[in-house]
Coordinates of C-alpha atoms in Angstrom, one line a residue:
M276 CA 192.3 96.1 2.7
I277 CA 195.3 94.4 1.2
K278 CA 197.7 91.8 2.3
I279 CA 200.8 93.4 3.9
R280 CA 204.2 91.8 4.2
P281 CA 206.2 93.7 6.7
K282 CA 209.9 93.0 7.2
I283 CA 209.5 92.1 10.8
E284 CA 207.1 90.0 12.9
L285 CA 204.5 92.4 14.4
K286 CA 202.5 92.1 17.5
P287 CA 198.7 92.3 17.1
I288 CA 198.4 95.9 18.2
E289 CA 201.3 96.9 15.9
K290 CA 199.8 95.0 13.0
F291 CA 196.4 96.7 13.6
F292 CA 198.2 100.1 13.3
L293 CA 199.9 99.2 10.1
E294 CA 196.8 97.6 8.5
K295 CA 194.5 100.5 9.4
S296 CA 197.1 103.1 8.2
M297 CA 197.5 101.4 4.8
E298 CA 193.8 101.0 4.4
L299 CA 193.1 104.7 5.2
L300 CA 195.8 105.8 2.7
N301 CA 195.1 103.5 -0.2
K302 CA 193.3 105.3 -3.1
R303 CA 191.4 102.1 -4.0
T304 CA 189.8 101.8 -0.5
I305 CA 186.0 102.5 -0.5
D306 CA 185.2 105.8 1.0
T307 CA 183.7 104.3 4.2
N308 CA 187.2 103.0 5.1
R309 CA 189.3 105.7 3.4
L310 CA 190.9 108.7 5.2
K311 CA 188.2 111.3 6.0
L312 CA 188.4 115.0 5.3
N313 CA 188.6 116.1 9.0
N314 CA 189.7 115.3 12.5
P315 CA 188.3 117.2 15.6
L316 CA 190.7 120.1 15.3
S317 CA 190.2 120.6 11.5
T318 CA 186.4 120.6 11.9
I319 CA 186.9 123.6 14.2
K320 CA 189.1 125.3 11.6
E321 CA 186.6 124.6 8.9
L322 CA 183.7 125.9 11.0
M323 CA 185.7 129.1 11.7
N324 CA 186.3 129.6 8.0
V325 CA 182.6 129.1 7.2
C326 CA 181.6 131.7 10.0
N327 CA 184.2 134.2 8.6
D328 CA 182.9 133.7 5.1
L329 CA 179.3 134.2 6.2
N330 CA 180.3 137.4 8.1
K331 CA 182.0 138.7 5.0
G332 CA 179.1 137.9 2.7
K333 CA 181.1 135.3 0.7
L334 CA 178.5 132.7 1.8
K335 CA 174.9 133.5 2.3
N336 CA 173.2 130.5 3.7
H337 CA 173.2 129.8 7.5
D338 CA 172.7 126.1 6.7
Y339 CA 176.4 125.9 5.9
A340 CA 177.4 126.9 9.5
L341 CA 174.6 124.8 11.0
S342 CA 175.8 121.7 9.1
M343 CA 179.4 122.3 9.9
A344 CA 178.6 122.8 13.6
K345 CA 176.7 119.5 13.8
E346 CA 179.7 117.7 12.3
S347 CA 182.1 119.3 14.7
I348 CA 179.9 118.5 17.7
K349 CA 179.7 114.9 16.6
M350 CA 183.5 114.7 16.7
L351 CA 184.0 116.6 19.9
N352 CA 181.6 114.4 21.7
N353 CA 184.0 111.5 21.1
K354 CA 187.5 111.4 22.5
H355 CA 189.1 114.3 20.6
Y356 CA 192.7 114.7 22.1
I357 CA 192.2 118.5 22.0
I358 CA 193.8 120.5 24.8
S359 CA 191.5 123.2 26.2
S360 CA 193.6 125.3 28.6
T361 CA 192.1 128.7 27.7
I362 CA 188.6 127.8 26.4
D363 CA 186.7 125.0 28.0
I364 CA 185.8 122.5 25.3
E365 CA 182.3 121.9 26.8
Y366 CA 181.7 125.7 26.6
F367 CA 182.7 125.6 22.9
I368 CA 180.4 122.7 22.2
D369 CA 177.5 124.6 23.9
L370 CA 178.4 127.7 21.9
I371 CA 178.3 126.0 18.5
N372 CA 175.3 123.9 19.5
K373 CA 173.4 127.2 19.6
I374 CA 175.0 128.6 16.5
K375 CA 173.2 131.6 15.0
K376 CA 174.1 134.6 12.8
D377 CA 174.9 136.9 15.7
N378 CA 177.5 134.6 17.4
Y379 CA 179.6 133.8 14.3
T380 CA 182.3 136.2 15.6
K381 CA 182.3 134.7 19.1
I382 CA 182.7 131.2 17.6
V383 CA 185.7 132.4 15.6
H384 CA 187.3 134.0 18.6
A385 CA 186.8 131.0 20.8
G386 CA 188.1 128.8 18.0
N387 CA 191.3 130.9 17.7
F388 CA 192.0 130.2 21.4
L389 CA 191.6 126.4 20.8
L390 CA 193.9 126.5 17.8
R391 CA 196.6 128.4 19.7
D392 CA 196.3 125.9 22.6
N393 CA 196.8 123.0 20.1
N394 CA 199.8 124.1 18.1
G395 CA 201.2 120.7 19.1
Y396 CA 198.2 118.7 18.1
L397 CA 200.2 116.5 15.7
N398 CA 202.8 115.6 18.3
N399 CA 199.9 115.0 20.8
L400 CA 198.4 112.5 18.4
F401 CA 201.7 110.8 17.8
E402 CA 202.3 110.4 21.6
N403 CA 198.8 109.0 22.1
V404 CA 199.2 106.5 19.2
F405 CA 202.6 105.3 20.6
D406 CA 201.2 105.1 24.2
F407 CA 198.2 103.1 22.9
I408 CA 200.5 100.6 21.2
N409 CA 203.1 100.5 23.9
T410 CA 200.7 99.6 26.7
R411 CA 199.2 96.7 24.7
Q412 CA 202.4 95.0 23.6
S413 CA 201.5 91.8 25.5
V414 CA 197.9 91.7 24.5
S415 CA 197.1 88.8 22.1
I416 CA 193.3 89.4 21.9
L417 CA 192.5 93.0 21.2
D418 CA 189.4 94.5 22.9
F419 CA 186.9 95.6 20.3
E420 CA 185.8 98.9 22.0
E421 CA 189.5 99.9 22.5
M422 CA 190.2 99.2 18.9
R423 CA 187.2 101.3 17.9
E424 CA 188.8 104.2 19.7
F425 CA 192.3 103.4 18.4
S426 CA 190.9 103.2 14.8
R427 CA 189.6 106.8 15.2
L428 CA 192.9 108.0 16.7
I429 CA 195.0 106.6 13.8
E430 CA 192.7 108.4 11.4
Y431 CA 193.0 111.6 13.3
L432 CA 196.8 111.3 13.0
F433 CA 196.9 110.9 9.3
V434 CA 194.3 113.7 8.7
E435 CA 196.6 115.9 10.7
L436 CA 199.7 114.8 8.7
N437 CA 197.7 115.6 5.6
N438 CA 196.8 119.1 7.1
H439 CA 200.6 119.6 7.7
G440 CA 201.3 119.3 4.0
Y441 CA 201.7 115.6 3.3
S442 CA 199.7 114.1 0.5
K443 CA 197.9 110.8 1.1
F444 CA 199.7 109.4 -2.0
Y445 CA 203.1 110.2 -0.4
L446 CA 202.1 108.9 3.0
H447 CA 201.0 105.6 1.5
R448 CA 204.4 105.2 -0.3
F449 CA 206.2 106.3 2.9
M450 CA 204.4 103.8 5.1
T451 CA 205.1 101.0 2.6
A452 CA 208.8 101.8 2.5
V453 CA 209.1 102.0 6.3
F454 CA 207.5 98.6 6.9
S455 CA 208.5 96.7 3.7
G456 CA 212.2 97.8 3.7
L457 CA 214.8 98.8 6.4
D458 CA 216.2 95.5 7.6
S459 CA 217.2 94.9 11.3
I460 CA 215.1 97.6 13.0
N461 CA 212.2 96.9 15.3
F462 CA 208.6 98.4 15.3
E463 CA 209.5 101.2 17.8
E464 CA 212.4 102.4 15.5
R465 CA 210.1 102.3 12.5
F466 CA 207.4 104.3 14.3
A467 CA 210.1 106.9 15.2
I468 CA 210.8 107.3 11.5
I469 CA 207.1 108.0 10.9
K470 CA 207.0 110.4 13.8
S471 CA 210.0 112.3 12.3
L472 CA 207.6 113.6 9.7
K473 CA 206.3 116.1 12.2
D474 CA 209.7 117.9 12.3
R475 CA 210.6 117.6 8.6
K476 CA 211.3 120.9 6.9
E477 CA 210.0 121.8 3.5
E478 CA 212.2 120.8 0.6
V479 CA 212.8 122.6 -2.7
F480 CA 211.4 120.7 -5.6
E481 CA 211.9 121.5 -9.3
V482 CA 209.0 120.4 -11.4
I483 CA 209.4 120.1 -15.2
F484 CA 206.2 120.5 -17.2
G485 CA 205.8 120.4 -21.0
L486 CA 203.5 122.1 -23.5
D487 CA 202.4 119.9 -26.4
T488 CA 204.1 121.4 -29.4
T489 CA 202.3 119.2 -31.9
K490 CA 199.6 121.9 -31.6
F491 CA 201.7 125.0 -32.1
D492 CA 205.1 126.3 -33.2
K493 CA 207.2 126.7 -30.0
T494 CA 209.4 129.3 -31.7
K495 CA 206.4 131.6 -31.8
I496 CA 205.8 131.6 -28.0
K497 CA 207.7 133.6 -25.4
I498 CA 206.9 133.4 -21.7
F499 CA 207.7 136.1 -19.1
S500 CA 207.3 135.0 -15.5
N501 CA 209.4 135.1 -12.4
D502 CA 207.9 131.8 -11.2
L503 CA 208.8 129.9 -14.4
K504 CA 211.9 129.1 -16.5
V505 CA 211.9 127.8 -20.1
L506 CA 214.5 125.0 -20.2
N507 CA 217.5 125.4 -22.5
K508 CA 220.3 123.0 -23.3
S509 CA 222.3 123.8 -20.2
D510 CA 219.3 123.4 -18.0
K511 CA 218.6 120.0 -19.4
K512 CA 222.3 119.0 -18.9
R513 CA 222.2 120.2 -15.3
I514 CA 218.9 118.2 -14.6
S515 CA 220.5 115.1 -16.2
V516 CA 223.6 115.4 -14.0
V517 CA 221.7 116.2 -10.7
S518 CA 219.2 113.3 -11.2
Q519 CA 222.2 111.0 -12.1
G520 CA 220.6 110.2 -15.4
G521 CA 217.1 109.7 -14.0
A522 CA 215.6 112.4 -16.1
D523 CA 217.3 111.3 -19.4
I524 CA 214.3 109.2 -20.7
F525 CA 211.8 112.0 -19.9
L526 CA 214.0 114.7 -21.5
E527 CA 214.6 112.5 -24.6
E528 CA 211.0 111.6 -25.1
H529 CA 209.9 115.2 -24.8
K530 CA 212.8 117.0 -26.4
D531 CA 210.6 118.5 -29.1
H532 CA 208.1 119.9 -26.5
F533 CA 208.2 123.3 -24.8
L534 CA 209.6 122.3 -21.4
L535 CA 209.1 124.6 -18.4
S536 CA 210.6 124.5 -14.9
I537 CA 208.9 125.7 -11.7
K538 CA 210.4 125.5 -8.2
V539 CA 208.3 125.1 -5.1
K540 CA 208.9 124.3 -1.4
T541 CA 206.8 121.5 0.0
K542 CA 206.9 118.5 2.3
D543 CA 206.7 115.8 -0.5
Y544 CA 207.0 115.3 -4.2
Y545 CA 203.3 114.8 -4.9
Q546 CA 202.4 118.1 -3.1
A547 CA 205.2 119.6 -5.2
L548 CA 203.2 118.6 -8.2
N549 CA 200.0 120.1 -6.8
Y550 CA 201.6 123.4 -5.8
S551 CA 203.5 123.8 -9.0
R552 CA 200.5 123.0 -11.1
K553 CA 198.6 125.8 -9.3
K554 CA 201.3 128.2 -10.3
L555 CA 201.5 126.9 -13.8
L556 CA 197.7 127.2 -14.4
H557 CA 197.8 130.8 -13.3
I558 CA 200.7 131.5 -15.8
L559 CA 198.7 129.7 -18.5
D560 CA 195.6 131.8 -17.7
V561 CA 197.7 135.0 -18.5
L562 CA 199.4 133.4 -21.4
Y563 CA 196.1 132.6 -23.0
L564 CA 195.2 136.3 -23.1
G565 CA 198.2 136.9 -25.4
Y566 CA 198.1 133.7 -27.4
S567 CA 194.3 133.0 -27.6
D568 CA 194.7 131.3 -31.0
K569 CA 197.2 128.7 -29.7
N570 CA 196.2 125.4 -28.2
L571 CA 198.4 125.4 -25.1
S572 CA 197.9 122.0 -23.5
L573 CA 200.1 120.2 -21.1
I574 CA 201.8 116.9 -22.0
S575 CA 200.6 113.9 -19.9
E576 CA 203.6 113.6 -17.6
C577 CA 206.0 115.8 -15.7
F578 CA 209.3 115.2 -14.0
I579 CA 209.9 116.1 -10.3
L580 CA 213.4 116.7 -9.0
G581 CA 213.9 116.9 -5.2
S582 CA 216.8 118.8 -3.6
H583 CA 217.4 116.2 -0.8
Q584 CA 217.6 113.0 -2.8
P585 CA 217.7 114.0 -6.4
E586 CA 218.8 110.6 -7.5
K587 CA 215.3 109.3 -6.6
S588 CA 213.6 111.8 -8.8
S589 CA 211.0 110.5 -11.2
S590 CA 208.3 111.3 -13.7
F591 CA 204.6 111.5 -12.7
P592 CA 201.3 111.9 -14.5
T593 CA 200.3 115.5 -14.8
M594 CA 196.6 114.8 -14.2
Y595 CA 195.1 114.9 -10.7
H596 CA 194.9 111.6 -8.7
L597 CA 191.3 111.1 -7.5
D598 CA 190.5 108.5 -4.9
G599 CA 188.4 105.5 -5.8
Y600 CA 188.6 102.5 -8.1
Y601 CA 186.4 102.0 -11.1
K602 CA 186.6 99.0 -13.6
S603 CA 187.5 99.8 -17.1
N604 CA 187.3 97.1 -19.8
H605 CA 185.6 96.0 -23.0
N606 CA 183.1 93.6 -21.2
L607 CA 181.9 96.4 -19.0
Y608 CA 181.4 98.7 -22.0
K609 CA 179.3 96.1 -23.8
E610 CA 177.1 95.5 -20.7
L611 CA 176.5 99.2 -20.1
L612 CA 175.8 99.7 -23.8
A613 CA 173.2 96.9 -23.8
K614 CA 171.5 98.5 -20.8
L615 CA 171.4 101.9 -22.4
S616 CA 170.0 100.4 -25.6
S617 CA 167.3 98.6 -23.8
L618 CA 166.2 102.0 -22.3
K619 CA 165.6 103.4 -25.7
S620 CA 163.2 100.6 -26.6
S621 CA 161.2 100.7 -23.4
E622 CA 158.3 103.0 -22.6
I623 CA 160.1 105.5 -20.4
N624 CA 159.6 109.2 -20.2
I625 CA 161.9 110.9 -22.8
E626 CA 162.9 113.5 -20.3
T627 CA 164.3 110.8 -18.1
I628 CA 166.3 109.4 -21.0
N629 CA 167.7 112.9 -21.7
K630 CA 168.6 113.4 -18.1
I631 CA 170.5 110.1 -18.0
N632 CA 172.4 111.0 -21.2
S633 CA 173.3 114.4 -19.7
G634 CA 174.5 112.8 -16.5
I635 CA 176.7 110.5 -18.5
R636 CA 178.0 113.4 -20.6
Y637 CA 179.0 115.4 -17.5
L638 CA 180.6 112.3 -15.9
R639 CA 182.8 112.0 -19.0
M640 CA 183.6 115.7 -19.2
G641 CA 184.6 115.7 -15.5
G642 CA 186.8 112.6 -16.1
E643 CA 188.5 114.1 -19.1
S644 CA 189.1 117.6 -17.7
G645 CA 192.7 118.3 -16.7
E646 CA 191.7 121.0 -14.1
L647 CA 190.3 120.1 -10.7
I648 CA 187.7 122.9 -10.7
N649 CA 186.3 121.7 -14.1
K650 CA 186.1 118.2 -12.8
F651 CA 184.2 119.4 -9.7
I652 CA 181.8 121.6 -11.6
N653 CA 181.0 119.0 -14.3
Y654 CA 180.3 116.3 -11.7
W655 CA 178.1 118.7 -9.7
I656 CA 176.2 119.8 -12.8
G657 CA 175.4 116.2 -13.8
L658 CA 174.4 115.3 -10.2
E659 CA 172.2 118.4 -9.7
Y660 CA 170.5 118.0 -13.0
L661 CA 169.4 114.5 -12.2
F662 CA 167.6 115.7 -9.1
S663 CA 166.1 118.8 -10.8
T664 CA 162.3 119.2 -11.3
Y665 CA 160.0 121.6 -13.1
D666 CA 158.0 122.0 -9.9
A667 CA 158.4 125.7 -9.0
E668 CA 158.0 125.0 -5.3
A669 CA 160.7 122.3 -5.2
Y670 CA 164.2 123.1 -4.1
T671 CA 166.6 121.1 -6.3
V672 CA 169.5 121.0 -3.8
G673 CA 167.1 120.1 -1.0
R674 CA 165.8 117.3 -3.1
L675 CA 169.3 116.2 -3.9
R676 CA 170.4 116.0 -0.2
E677 CA 167.2 114.3 0.9
Y678 CA 166.8 111.7 -1.8
F679 CA 170.5 111.0 -2.4
K680 CA 171.1 110.0 1.2
R681 CA 168.0 107.8 1.2
C682 CA 169.0 106.1 -2.1
H683 CA 172.6 105.4 -0.9
A684 CA 171.6 104.4 2.7
L685 CA 169.5 101.6 1.2
I686 CA 172.6 99.9 -0.4
Y687 CA 175.1 101.1 2.2
I688 CA 175.3 97.9 4.2
K689 CA 175.3 95.7 1.1
R690 CA 178.1 97.8 -0.5
N691 CA 180.3 97.5 2.7
M692 CA 179.6 93.8 3.0
N693 CA 180.6 93.2 -0.6
E694 CA 183.9 95.0 0.2
F695 CA 184.3 92.9 3.3
H696 CA 183.8 89.8 1.2
K697 CA 186.5 91.0 -1.2
D698 CA 188.8 91.8 1.7
I699 CA 188.5 88.2 3.0
Y700 CA 189.6 87.0 -0.5
R701 CA 192.4 89.5 -0.8
L702 CA 193.8 88.5 2.5
K703 CA 193.4 84.8 1.5
E704 CA 191.3 84.2 4.6
N705 CA 188.4 82.6 2.7
E706 CA 189.9 79.1 3.5
I707 CA 188.9 79.5 7.2
I708 CA 185.3 80.2 6.3
T709 CA 182.6 77.6 5.6
N710 CA 180.6 78.2 2.5
Y711 CA 182.5 81.3 1.3
N712 CA 180.6 82.3 -1.8
D713 CA 179.9 85.3 -4.0
N714 CA 176.2 85.2 -3.1
L715 CA 177.2 86.4 0.4
E716 CA 174.8 84.0 2.1
Y717 CA 177.6 83.0 4.5
L718 CA 177.7 86.6 5.8
K719 CA 174.2 86.0 7.3
L720 CA 175.6 83.5 9.7
E721 CA 177.1 84.3 13.1
K722 CA 179.5 81.4 12.8
T723 CA 181.3 83.2 9.9
Y724 CA 182.2 86.2 12.1
D725 CA 183.2 83.9 15.0
D726 CA 185.5 82.0 12.7
I727 CA 187.2 85.2 11.5
I728 CA 187.5 86.5 15.1
L729 CA 189.0 83.3 16.3
N730 CA 191.2 82.3 13.3
S731 CA 192.1 85.3 11.2
K732 CA 195.7 86.5 11.1
S733 CA 194.5 90.1 10.4
P734 CA 193.7 92.2 13.5
L735 CA 191.8 94.7 11.3
L736 CA 189.7 92.0 9.7
K737 CA 188.9 90.6 13.2
F738 CA 187.9 94.1 14.2
R739 CA 185.6 94.5 11.3
A740 CA 184.1 91.0 11.8
H741 CA 183.3 92.0 15.4
Y742 CA 181.5 95.1 14.2
Y743 CA 179.5 93.3 11.5
K744 CA 178.5 90.6 14.0
E745 CA 177.1 93.4 16.2
L746 CA 175.0 94.6 13.3
L747 CA 173.9 91.0 12.5
N748 CA 172.5 90.6 16.1
D749 CA 171.2 94.1 16.8
S750 CA 168.8 95.9 14.5
N751 CA 169.1 99.1 16.5
K752 CA 172.8 99.3 15.7
V753 CA 172.0 98.8 12.0
R754 CA 169.5 101.6 12.3
G755 CA 172.1 103.8 14.0
A756 CA 174.7 103.0 11.3
L757 CA 172.2 104.0 8.5
E758 CA 171.2 107.2 10.4
N759 CA 174.8 108.1 10.9
H760 CA 175.6 107.5 7.2
Q761 CA 172.7 109.7 6.1
K762 CA 173.9 112.5 8.4
N763 CA 177.4 112.3 7.0
L764 CA 176.1 112.4 3.4
E765 CA 173.9 115.4 4.1
W766 CA 176.7 117.3 5.8
N767 CA 179.1 116.5 2.9
L768 CA 176.6 117.5 0.2
T769 CA 176.1 120.8 2.1
R770 CA 179.8 121.3 2.2
I771 CA 180.1 120.6 -1.5
Y772 CA 177.2 122.9 -2.4
S773 CA 178.8 125.8 -0.5
I774 CA 182.1 125.3 -2.5
R775 CA 180.1 125.1 -5.7
N776 CA 178.5 128.5 -4.8
E777 CA 181.9 130.0 -4.0
I778 CA 183.1 128.9 -7.5
V779 CA 180.0 129.9 -9.4
H780 CA 179.1 133.2 -7.6
N781 CA 182.5 134.5 -6.4
A782 CA 184.7 133.0 -9.2
A783 CA 186.7 131.4 -6.4
I784 CA 189.7 129.4 -7.5
K785 CA 189.7 126.2 -5.4
E786 CA 192.6 123.8 -5.6
D787 CA 192.2 121.9 -2.3
I788 CA 189.1 120.0 -3.4
A789 CA 190.5 116.7 -4.7
V790 CA 188.8 114.6 -1.9
L791 CA 185.4 116.3 -2.5
T792 CA 185.8 115.9 -6.2
S793 CA 186.4 112.2 -5.8
H794 CA 183.2 112.1 -3.7
L795 CA 181.2 113.9 -6.4
R796 CA 182.5 111.5 -9.0
Y797 CA 181.3 108.5 -6.9
Y798 CA 177.9 110.1 -6.1
L799 CA 177.2 110.8 -9.8
T800 CA 178.4 107.3 -10.9
F801 CA 176.2 105.7 -8.2
I802 CA 173.0 107.6 -9.0
I803 CA 173.3 107.1 -12.8
N804 CA 173.6 103.4 -12.3
G805 CA 170.9 103.3 -9.7
I806 CA 168.4 105.0 -12.1
I807 CA 169.3 102.8 -15.0
D808 CA 169.0 99.6 -12.8
F809 CA 165.5 100.8 -11.7
L810 CA 164.3 101.5 -15.2
I811 CA 165.4 98.1 -16.5
N812 CA 164.7 95.8 -13.6
H813 CA 162.1 97.5 -11.4
P814 CA 160.1 100.0 -13.6
K815 CA 157.1 101.1 -11.6
D816 CA 154.9 104.2 -11.8
I817 CA 155.1 105.0 -8.1
N818 CA 153.5 108.5 -8.3
N819 CA 150.6 107.5 -10.6
D820 CA 151.4 110.1 -13.3
D821 CA 151.2 107.5 -16.1
L822 CA 154.9 107.9 -16.7
I823 CA 158.0 106.0 -15.6
N824 CA 160.6 108.5 -14.6
I825 CA 163.4 109.4 -12.2
D826 CA 161.0 110.6 -9.5
D827 CA 159.6 107.1 -9.4
Y828 CA 163.1 105.8 -8.6
F829 CA 163.6 108.3 -5.8
L830 CA 160.2 107.6 -4.3
L831 CA 160.7 103.8 -4.5
Q832 CA 164.1 104.0 -2.7
D833 CA 162.7 106.3 0.0
L834 CA 159.6 104.1 0.5
S835 CA 161.7 101.0 0.6
L836 CA 164.0 102.4 3.3
S837 CA 161.1 103.8 5.3
S838 CA 159.4 100.4 5.2
L839 CA 162.5 98.7 6.5
E840 CA 162.9 101.3 9.2
K841 CA 159.3 100.8 10.3
K842 CA 159.4 97.0 10.7
G843 CA 163.0 97.1 12.1
V844 CA 166.1 97.3 10.0
D845 CA 167.4 93.7 9.6
F846 CA 171.0 93.2 8.6
K847 CA 170.1 90.1 6.6
D848 CA 167.5 92.0 4.6
L849 CA 170.0 94.7 3.7
I850 CA 172.5 92.1 2.4
K851 CA 170.0 90.9 -0.1
I852 CA 169.5 94.3 -1.7
N853 CA 171.0 94.8 -5.1
N854 CA 173.7 97.4 -5.4
P855 CA 173.8 98.6 -9.0
L856 CA 177.4 99.7 -8.6
E857 CA 178.7 96.1 -8.2
L858 CA 179.1 96.0 -11.9
I859 CA 181.5 99.0 -12.0
I860 CA 183.4 99.1 -8.6

């Protein structure tokens, strides 16, 4: 959550819409509050794809369909905004609730009817969002349950915009421009500009990449491709003129490199980079066959020229943008180095040390890789290896899903409360709170949430304070939140594993996995730091095998959570739990 300074005075419901939208789209937002992968309609599409792939033999495990069906049912049991004029939605829920191998085809057919009935789903979501705002213009104190529904609706809207070809990166920039600029127009007119995205046609973008010629002689390379053009002097002059000089710095800095142009049709410039990069990587694959002794690597930036407003063209990093924020500085390095050094001097099983080192290695390899699939696979290898065992009867992926969700559930509330604490400071609302302190003790007091609900200028912060106040006063709701989080993690890990199998066993080329790759990076970073924290601060031989190893960490986290669940999960107890990632995130 960041402080937003719109050009106009917004009513509470309007400000809630803006704050929630910006939080969903900001890459630094923690994954709990960031834009999710699916809305109700897209879960149906994904389930249909899984069923089709299982029918064709591309996927083998029924668990993939079962997991996806559960996720879809969860969404469809809330208000979903899906029109069901041909297939009754209750019938569809009942059908997928009984999912089995011999009804995959029936699910696909029923899903096709629902998709056809909802060609206008994006417009339907826009209309519902506008009606929700319009009918609450005079409301000064927003109802918590209504805002819970509105929060989901806003998220469904942006997921659908994402599914219609708009990148989160672009939508964040677009929303910022709509509300931070454009003088003398009201909220309704600004919302109409956002709604116009649903009718925007694809634009032709020209993306200029470069091959690093410090590693080869560019006169020795010839490229033959209908999708790509090698830039000559006249092309560079044309680009300079069309961009009104905007490309001049890029062209001058990279004049000695091998510059290539690819044209694509997309909805926004960042998607243009994604689509053109896919084409370029395919061309480089073929090029490598003929020039296998050349190091054909891309330069770190590209230039994107749009056909509609070429004067606004700009350069962008060539690397993929992954969601999530991680600290990067000298002090962090020194602290982590000291932790790793202390492991070497302690009596810890050598296999455990080797596994941690391998996890860190694959985390680095994933971070340094320029291709999304390589990032995905490296992060997955590191994560899977940390959960592996020599026990022939143990199923590594099953262990991963079961233990990871337990480890993360234990720190889930603390992590979210730490982010809430930071949000209060970012919004400069800490002045209205008694005893605001980094020890988070003030978050154990009901008065804190009452003060925020009564005095905060942020409708979204008030909404979240109301939610956390509920958790503070009701252990059953805390239990429900943790159970829901564990289900979501298990479903997502199953989804990730199915994609991993497609890549490994079918040599599938997956390019739409940036969100899942960012999840994997976070999962691996979390579990490495959790294991290290355990070995340094809480080393215990839980399984009595006379060794301190990774299994002891998994067992301790599982037993700790089980103990809390047994006695009644208390919000105050969960705030006291140490989150090892606080050092890094």
